[in-house]
Short mmCIF file of C-alpha atoms in Angstrom, two decimals:
data_model
loop_
_atom_site.label_atom_id
_atom_site.label_comp_id
_atom_site.label_asym_id
_atom_site.label_seq_id
_atom_site.Cartn_x
_atom_site.Cartn_y
_atom_site.Cartn_z
CA MET A 1 -119.02 -115.58 92.76
CA LYS A 2 -117.38 -118.45 91.05
CA GLU A 3 -113.72 -119.09 91.27
CA PRO A 4 -111.92 -117.06 88.31
CA LEU A 5 -110.80 -119.19 85.52
CA ARG A 6 -107.43 -118.23 84.45
CA MET A 7 -105.17 -118.73 81.21
CA GLU A 8 -101.46 -117.56 81.49
CA ALA A 9 -98.89 -117.63 78.54
CA ALA A 10 -95.56 -115.98 77.99
CA LEU A 11 -94.20 -116.09 74.52
CA ASP A 12 -90.45 -115.60 73.51
CA ASP A 13 -89.54 -114.65 69.73
CA GLN A 14 -89.68 -118.20 68.67
CA THR A 15 -92.78 -119.61 70.36
CA ALA A 16 -94.71 -116.36 69.53
CA VAL A 17 -94.54 -117.36 65.75
CA GLY A 18 -97.18 -120.23 66.35
CA TYR A 19 -99.45 -118.09 68.30
CA LEU A 20 -99.59 -115.00 65.99
CA ALA A 21 -102.31 -116.38 63.85
CA GLY A 22 -104.18 -117.98 66.68
CA THR A 23 -102.87 -121.59 65.54
CA GLU A 24 -99.93 -123.35 66.72
CA GLY A 25 -97.48 -124.25 63.98
CA ALA A 26 -98.16 -121.17 61.91
CA GLU A 27 -95.51 -120.73 59.44
CA GLN A 28 -95.47 -117.11 58.74
CA GLU A 29 -95.43 -114.26 61.29
CA LEU A 30 -97.90 -111.41 61.06
CA GLU A 31 -95.99 -108.19 60.31
CA ALA A 32 -96.80 -104.49 59.80
CA SER A 33 -96.09 -103.36 56.21
CA ASP A 34 -93.36 -101.15 55.34
CA ALA A 35 -95.54 -98.39 54.65
CA ALA A 36 -97.25 -98.50 57.97
CA VAL A 37 -93.87 -98.55 59.85
CA SER A 38 -92.59 -95.78 57.74
CA PHE A 39 -95.90 -93.51 58.43
CA LEU A 40 -95.17 -93.96 62.22
CA SER A 41 -91.59 -93.11 62.01
CA SER A 42 -92.32 -89.97 59.75
CA ILE A 43 -94.44 -88.25 62.52
CA GLU A 44 -93.41 -84.76 63.54
CA PRO A 45 -93.83 -83.16 66.79
CA ALA A 46 -95.61 -80.06 65.24
CA GLU A 47 -98.19 -82.63 63.78
CA LEU A 48 -98.86 -84.02 67.17
CA GLN A 49 -99.29 -80.37 68.63
CA LYS A 50 -101.96 -79.87 65.97
CA CYS A 51 -103.81 -83.05 67.46
CA VAL A 52 -104.17 -81.78 71.01
CA PHE A 53 -107.90 -81.17 71.16
CA ALA A 54 -111.17 -82.78 72.08
CA ASP A 55 -113.89 -84.31 70.00
CA SER A 56 -117.49 -84.57 71.11
CA LEU A 57 -120.12 -86.51 69.14
CA VAL A 58 -123.68 -87.68 69.77
CA THR A 59 -124.77 -91.24 69.10
CA VAL A 60 -128.03 -91.66 67.24
CA SER A 61 -130.19 -94.33 65.72
CA GLU A 62 -131.33 -94.72 62.28
CA GLY A 63 -134.55 -93.10 63.23
CA GLY A 64 -132.60 -90.04 64.77
CA ARG A 65 -133.19 -91.06 68.58
CA ASP A 66 -130.30 -89.92 70.87
CA LEU A 67 -128.82 -92.98 72.27
CA GLY A 68 -125.59 -91.74 74.05
CA GLU A 69 -122.36 -89.78 73.38
CA PHE A 70 -118.77 -90.23 72.20
CA ASN A 71 -115.91 -88.10 73.53
CA ALA A 72 -112.15 -88.25 72.71
CA ALA A 73 -109.33 -85.98 74.02
CA VAL A 74 -105.57 -85.82 73.25
CA GLU A 75 -103.18 -84.11 75.59
CA PHE A 76 -99.45 -84.11 76.27
CA ALA A 77 -98.47 -86.22 79.43
CA HIS A 78 -95.61 -87.92 81.22
CA ARG A 79 -95.30 -91.70 81.74
CA GLY A 80 -91.37 -92.16 82.58
CA GLN A 81 -90.98 -89.93 79.41
CA PRO A 82 -92.74 -87.14 77.67
CA CYS A 83 -95.65 -88.85 75.87
CA MET A 84 -99.02 -88.35 74.28
CA MET A 85 -102.32 -89.55 76.27
CA LEU A 86 -105.54 -90.13 74.63
CA HIS A 87 -108.74 -90.65 76.46
CA ALA A 88 -111.86 -91.88 74.65
CA GLN A 89 -115.41 -92.60 76.13
CA SER A 90 -118.49 -94.04 74.48
CA GLN A 91 -121.70 -94.40 76.55
CA GLY A 92 -125.45 -94.81 76.05
CA ALA A 93 -128.08 -97.39 75.74
CA ILE A 94 -129.29 -99.74 73.17
CA ASP A 95 -132.59 -101.41 73.38
CA ASP A 96 -132.87 -99.84 76.89
CA CYS A 97 -129.53 -101.66 77.98
CA PRO A 98 -126.79 -99.47 79.20
CA CYS A 99 -123.32 -99.81 77.54
CA GLY A 100 -120.20 -98.02 77.15
CA THR A 101 -116.45 -98.21 76.20
CA THR A 102 -113.59 -96.36 77.85
CA VAL A 103 -109.93 -96.50 76.74
CA THR A 104 -107.09 -94.63 78.04
CA VAL A 105 -103.70 -94.89 76.23
CA TYR A 106 -100.14 -93.55 76.68
CA LEU A 107 -98.11 -93.15 73.60
CA THR A 108 -94.67 -92.11 72.41
CA THR A 109 -94.25 -89.45 69.76
CA ASP A 110 -94.26 -92.06 67.03
CA LEU A 111 -97.33 -93.80 68.44
CA GLU A 112 -95.64 -96.62 70.27
CA VAL A 113 -97.97 -97.97 72.96
CA LEU A 114 -96.43 -97.50 76.42
CA GLU A 115 -99.74 -98.51 78.41
CA GLU A 116 -103.55 -98.84 77.48
CA ASP A 117 -106.55 -99.53 79.63
CA HIS A 118 -109.62 -100.48 77.79
CA HIS A 119 -113.09 -101.31 79.53
CA GLU A 120 -116.26 -102.05 77.98
CA TYR A 121 -119.67 -103.28 79.34
CA VAL A 122 -123.13 -104.00 78.64
CA LYS A 123 -125.72 -104.32 81.29
CA LEU A 124 -128.30 -106.79 80.04
CA LYS A 125 -131.50 -107.75 81.82
CA GLY A 126 -130.71 -110.52 84.37
CA HIS A 127 -126.80 -110.29 83.95
CA SER A 128 -124.18 -108.13 82.83
CA VAL A 129 -121.01 -108.47 80.62
CA ASP A 130 -117.91 -106.68 81.63
CA LYS A 131 -114.43 -106.71 79.93
CA ARG A 132 -111.20 -105.06 81.04
CA CYS A 133 -107.94 -105.39 79.06
CA HIS A 134 -104.70 -103.69 80.28
CA MET A 135 -101.44 -103.70 78.54
CA VAL A 136 -98.15 -102.17 79.67
CA GLN A 137 -94.69 -102.35 78.36
CA ARG A 138 -92.28 -103.89 80.72
CA GLU A 139 -88.61 -105.04 80.24
CA GLY A 140 -88.83 -105.43 76.39
CA GLN A 141 -92.27 -107.18 76.71
CA MET A 142 -95.80 -106.19 76.25
CA VAL A 143 -97.59 -107.61 79.26
CA ILE A 144 -101.32 -108.04 78.84
CA ARG A 145 -103.96 -109.04 81.08
CA LYS A 146 -107.74 -109.36 80.37
CA VAL A 147 -110.62 -110.01 82.78
CA THR A 148 -114.07 -110.90 81.43
CA THR A 149 -117.16 -110.96 83.80
CA VAL A 150 -120.26 -112.64 82.51
CA GLY A 151 -122.84 -112.76 85.32
CA GLU A 152 -120.95 -114.14 88.06
CA GLU A 153 -118.46 -116.00 86.04
CA VAL A 154 -115.03 -114.34 85.81
CA THR A 155 -112.28 -115.47 83.37
CA GLU A 156 -108.79 -113.94 83.53
CA GLU A 157 -106.20 -114.16 80.71
CA SER A 158 -102.50 -113.22 80.95
CA ILE A 159 -100.14 -113.00 77.95
CA SER A 160 -96.80 -111.43 77.12
CA TYR A 161 -95.53 -110.77 73.66
CA PRO A 162 -92.03 -109.48 72.83
CA MET A 163 -92.03 -106.01 71.42
CA SER A 164 -89.96 -107.26 68.43
CA VAL A 165 -93.23 -109.04 67.17
CA LEU A 166 -95.44 -106.07 67.98
CA ARG A 167 -93.46 -103.74 65.67
CA GLY A 168 -96.27 -101.34 64.07
CA LEU A 169 -98.89 -102.32 66.67
CA VAL A 170 -102.23 -100.30 66.61
CA THR A 171 -104.71 -100.59 69.56
CA GLU A 172 -108.02 -99.26 69.89
CA GLY A 173 -106.69 -96.06 71.60
CA SER A 174 -103.81 -95.56 69.35
CA SER A 175 -105.95 -95.94 66.20
CA LEU A 176 -108.08 -92.86 67.13
CA LEU A 177 -104.82 -90.71 67.26
CA LEU A 178 -103.38 -92.35 63.99
CA MET A 179 -106.58 -91.62 62.08
CA ARG A 180 -106.76 -88.06 63.31
CA LEU A 181 -103.15 -87.62 62.03
CA MET A 182 -104.06 -89.17 58.50
CA ALA A 183 -106.85 -86.64 58.40
CA LEU A 184 -104.67 -83.82 58.98
CA ARG A 185 -102.35 -84.80 56.32
CA LYS A 186 -105.52 -85.45 53.82
CA LYS A 187 -103.55 -88.68 52.88
CA VAL A 188 -103.63 -92.21 53.60
CA PRO A 189 -100.68 -93.99 51.90
CA GLU A 190 -101.36 -97.37 50.10
CA ASN A 191 -100.67 -100.74 51.99
CA MET A 192 -101.29 -99.37 55.45
CA THR A 193 -101.30 -102.53 57.27
CA PHE A 194 -100.67 -102.61 60.95
CA VAL A 195 -100.76 -105.41 63.62
CA SER A 196 -103.20 -105.39 66.35
CA LEU A 197 -104.83 -107.66 68.91
CA ASP A 198 -108.24 -109.25 68.74
CA GLN A 199 -110.70 -110.21 71.46
CA GLY A 200 -108.87 -113.53 72.02
CA LEU A 201 -105.44 -111.62 72.34
CA HIS A 202 -104.17 -113.23 69.17
CA ILE A 203 -102.09 -110.87 66.85
CA ILE A 204 -104.00 -109.96 63.88
CA HIS A 205 -103.84 -107.36 60.84
CA THR A 206 -105.44 -103.85 60.90
CA SER A 207 -105.51 -101.91 57.66
CA PHE A 208 -106.55 -98.39 56.68
CA ARG A 209 -107.57 -96.88 53.44
CA GLU A 210 -108.65 -93.52 52.37
CA LEU A 211 -112.35 -93.21 51.60
CA ASP A 212 -113.75 -90.92 48.88
CA GLN A 213 -114.52 -87.30 49.83
CA LYS A 214 -118.07 -86.47 50.51
CA GLN A 215 -120.23 -83.79 51.85
CA LEU A 216 -121.70 -84.12 55.39
CA GLU A 217 -123.99 -81.67 57.09
CA VAL A 218 -122.84 -80.32 60.25
CA GLY A 219 -125.19 -77.78 62.03
CA ALA A 220 -126.51 -75.61 59.53
CA GLU A 221 -123.62 -76.06 56.93
CA LEU A 222 -122.67 -78.94 54.32
CA LEU A 223 -118.99 -79.48 54.36
CA GLU A 224 -116.45 -81.53 52.50
CA VAL A 225 -115.08 -84.21 54.71
CA PHE A 226 -112.23 -86.65 54.52
CA GLY A 227 -112.65 -90.21 55.11
CA VAL A 228 -110.64 -93.06 56.64
CA GLU A 229 -111.67 -96.75 56.79
CA ARG A 230 -110.37 -99.08 59.48
CA ILE A 231 -110.57 -102.91 58.92
CA ILE A 232 -110.04 -104.93 61.97
CA HIS A 233 -109.40 -108.73 61.09
CA SER A 234 -110.09 -111.48 63.49
CA VAL A 235 -109.06 -115.13 63.95
CA GLU A 236 -112.18 -116.24 65.18
CA GLY A 237 -114.81 -114.24 63.41
CA SER A 238 -115.47 -111.83 60.51
CA PRO A 239 -113.63 -108.67 60.09
CA SER A 240 -115.25 -105.54 61.57
CA THR A 241 -114.97 -102.26 59.49
CA TRP A 242 -115.09 -98.77 61.02
CA GLN A 243 -115.58 -95.61 58.64
CA CYS A 244 -114.69 -92.15 60.13
CA TYR A 245 -115.13 -88.63 58.62
CA TYR A 246 -113.09 -85.45 59.56
CA LEU A 247 -113.14 -81.83 59.13
CA ASP A 248 -110.41 -79.89 57.43
CA ASP A 249 -108.91 -79.10 61.04
CA GLY A 250 -108.94 -82.73 62.09
CA HIS A 251 -112.15 -82.66 64.18
CA LEU A 252 -114.19 -86.08 63.90
CA ALA A 253 -117.43 -85.40 62.16
CA SER A 254 -118.90 -88.95 61.97
CA ARG A 255 -117.90 -92.34 63.09
CA VAL A 256 -119.82 -95.50 62.25
CA GLN A 257 -119.32 -99.26 62.18
CA VAL A 258 -120.33 -100.83 59.07
CA GLY A 259 -123.41 -102.74 59.34
CA SER A 260 -124.50 -101.07 62.72
CA PRO A 261 -127.76 -99.04 62.77
CA VAL A 262 -125.94 -96.66 65.20
CA THR A 263 -124.05 -93.55 64.08
CA MET A 264 -121.79 -91.16 65.93
CA ARG A 265 -121.94 -87.73 64.43
CA LEU A 266 -120.96 -83.99 65.04
CA LEU A 267 -123.93 -81.72 65.76
CA GLU A 268 -122.07 -78.41 65.79
CA LEU A 269 -118.91 -76.98 64.34
CA PRO A 270 -116.11 -76.56 67.06
CA SER A 271 -115.65 -73.09 68.11
CA LYS A 272 -112.95 -71.23 66.08
CA THR A 273 -111.81 -69.76 69.47
CA GLU A 274 -111.42 -73.14 71.13
CA LYS A 275 -108.62 -73.07 73.57
CA VAL A 276 -106.54 -76.22 74.56
CA ASP A 277 -106.14 -76.74 78.24
CA PHE A 278 -102.69 -77.77 78.56
CA LYS A 279 -102.22 -79.36 82.03
CA LYS A 280 -99.13 -78.81 83.84
CA ILE A 281 -96.87 -82.01 83.53
CA PRO A 282 -95.57 -83.02 86.99
CA LEU A 283 -91.66 -82.91 86.71
CA VAL A 284 -90.10 -86.37 87.60
CA TRP A 285 -86.52 -85.23 88.01
CA GLU A 286 -85.25 -88.86 88.80
CA GLU A 287 -86.10 -89.94 85.22
CA ASP A 288 -84.68 -86.73 83.55
CA MET A 289 -80.88 -87.55 82.95
CA GLN A 290 -79.87 -83.88 82.87
CA MET A 291 -81.42 -82.97 86.24
CA ARG A 292 -80.59 -86.15 87.75
CA SER A 293 -76.80 -85.48 86.81
CA LYS A 294 -77.07 -82.07 88.25
CA PHE A 295 -78.93 -83.43 91.58
CA LEU A 296 -76.03 -85.98 91.97
CA ASP A 297 -73.31 -83.51 91.41
CA ARG A 298 -74.67 -81.11 93.92
CA LYS A 299 -75.27 -84.03 96.35
CA GLU A 300 -71.42 -84.84 96.35
CA GLU A 301 -70.59 -81.11 96.57
CA LEU A 302 -72.63 -80.66 99.82
CA LYS A 303 -71.41 -83.77 101.30
CA ALA A 304 -67.86 -82.79 100.72
CA ASP A 305 -68.48 -79.24 102.26
CA HIS A 306 -70.20 -80.87 105.23
CA SER A 307 -67.39 -83.56 105.83
CA SER A 308 -64.83 -80.66 105.75
CA TYR A 309 -66.72 -78.56 108.22
CA LEU A 310 -67.01 -81.60 110.77
CA ARG A 311 -63.15 -82.14 110.45
CA LYS A 312 -62.50 -78.67 111.37
CA HIS A 313 -64.78 -78.88 114.26
CA PRO A 314 -64.51 -82.23 116.12
CA GLU A 315 -66.20 -80.83 119.21
CA ILE A 316 -69.59 -81.26 117.16
CA ARG A 317 -69.35 -85.13 117.06
CA ALA A 318 -68.50 -85.07 120.94
CA LEU A 319 -71.32 -82.81 121.71
CA VAL A 320 -74.03 -84.73 119.88
CA SER A 321 -72.54 -88.08 121.36
CA ASP A 322 -72.94 -86.98 124.72
CA PHE A 323 -76.30 -85.58 124.30
CA LEU A 324 -77.54 -88.76 122.66
CA GLN A 325 -75.98 -90.96 125.36
CA LEU A 326 -77.61 -88.76 128.36
CA LEU A 327 -80.92 -88.87 126.31
CA LEU A 328 -81.02 -92.64 126.21
CA LEU A 329 -80.18 -93.01 129.89
CA ARG A 330 -82.62 -90.58 131.16
CA LYS A 331 -85.41 -91.43 128.58
CA PRO A 332 -87.49 -88.33 129.26
CA ASP A 333 -91.13 -88.15 128.36
CA ASP A 334 -90.68 -84.73 126.89
CA VAL A 335 -87.79 -85.02 124.66
CA PHE A 336 -88.07 -81.30 123.45
CA LEU A 337 -88.07 -79.94 127.02
CA PHE A 338 -85.05 -82.00 127.97
CA THR A 339 -83.29 -80.89 124.93
CA ARG A 340 -83.81 -77.26 125.56
CA GLN A 341 -82.70 -77.59 129.12
CA TYR A 342 -79.60 -79.66 128.09
CA PHE A 343 -78.33 -77.07 125.56
CA THR A 344 -79.45 -74.05 127.63
CA SER A 345 -76.54 -75.08 129.92
CA PHE A 346 -74.00 -74.20 127.18
CA VAL A 347 -75.25 -70.79 127.06
CA SER A 348 -73.58 -69.62 130.38
CA ARG A 349 -70.13 -70.80 128.97
CA CYS A 350 -70.31 -68.56 126.04
CA PRO A 351 -68.97 -65.08 126.54
CA PRO A 352 -71.49 -62.21 126.50
CA GLU A 353 -71.98 -60.48 123.33
CA PRO A 354 -70.95 -56.86 123.21
CA ASN A 355 -73.72 -54.44 123.83
CA PRO A 356 -73.51 -52.00 120.94
CA GLU A 357 -75.47 -49.25 123.06
CA ALA A 358 -72.86 -49.56 125.75
CA GLN A 359 -69.77 -49.19 123.46
CA SER A 360 -71.39 -45.98 122.18
CA LEU A 361 -71.34 -44.39 125.73
#
């Protein structure tokens, strides 16, 4: 395998401006619109509760041939703080070449990205293409690492953006939950422009708009569906456009990239009795301020109590000190046997306990 090619960059607030549009010396920083930022800040916990469910679609060609499947699920999680987790996966084959995409993202309740892992691959005849991108918030920065493997050639890219220039960031993972929220509200406000990252890790604009309602056949029923369009801009190429349609309850009914012969669609209506499997979130007490405070208080209370007892019984320290000194001098192979024999000798020094049966005679 060839040696990896590497490109590393760290951007502060000032130098980032020149990189935001993919060219040095750019005069205007790309920003999310006020409407987009306002939408994120308006999200209520009750709305997120309604988003906790799974979608499952099939991927079909224009001729109706089954090519694969698409799944997306949202659940509550914990990543240093209570948050939302979305996991989506698309897999199948195009022209008999296996391909797939997997994304897992952890989000705050206002959809700020805490961490995301994005993986996509295509297994072509003769060689494969594999792309992995991982981003994580760390000390006020969004640290991003991308590894691209084409055949045997590996390219690594690393970059770090200040969170101040990523206000209103929408990623592949967070966009799925964002559109689910829009569908539940049955409204996409005007001028919904967010910032995102393209394949070259440049900051770009991503915009959303409401589509005209239409009827879609799901199973044996013809239903009214709500549409949301996402336009992903790019510095290095043409924009890509995705159109998604949703049922009244927020379930995804159709998903397609404009210009692609492949469509993802819902075959059957979700069960009305569908139950959400709420996984138990592990308790990380060290990161819970209230529980950590109680732990520290209790710890100090026990230390004070133990210290007080040792002061009242100085013979404990002398006893333990003598035992350790003898143990280190003898260095017995069986420490447990030695310890039992050592402390058994003190039993004979203790006065016999009164016999209750003898006292009753």
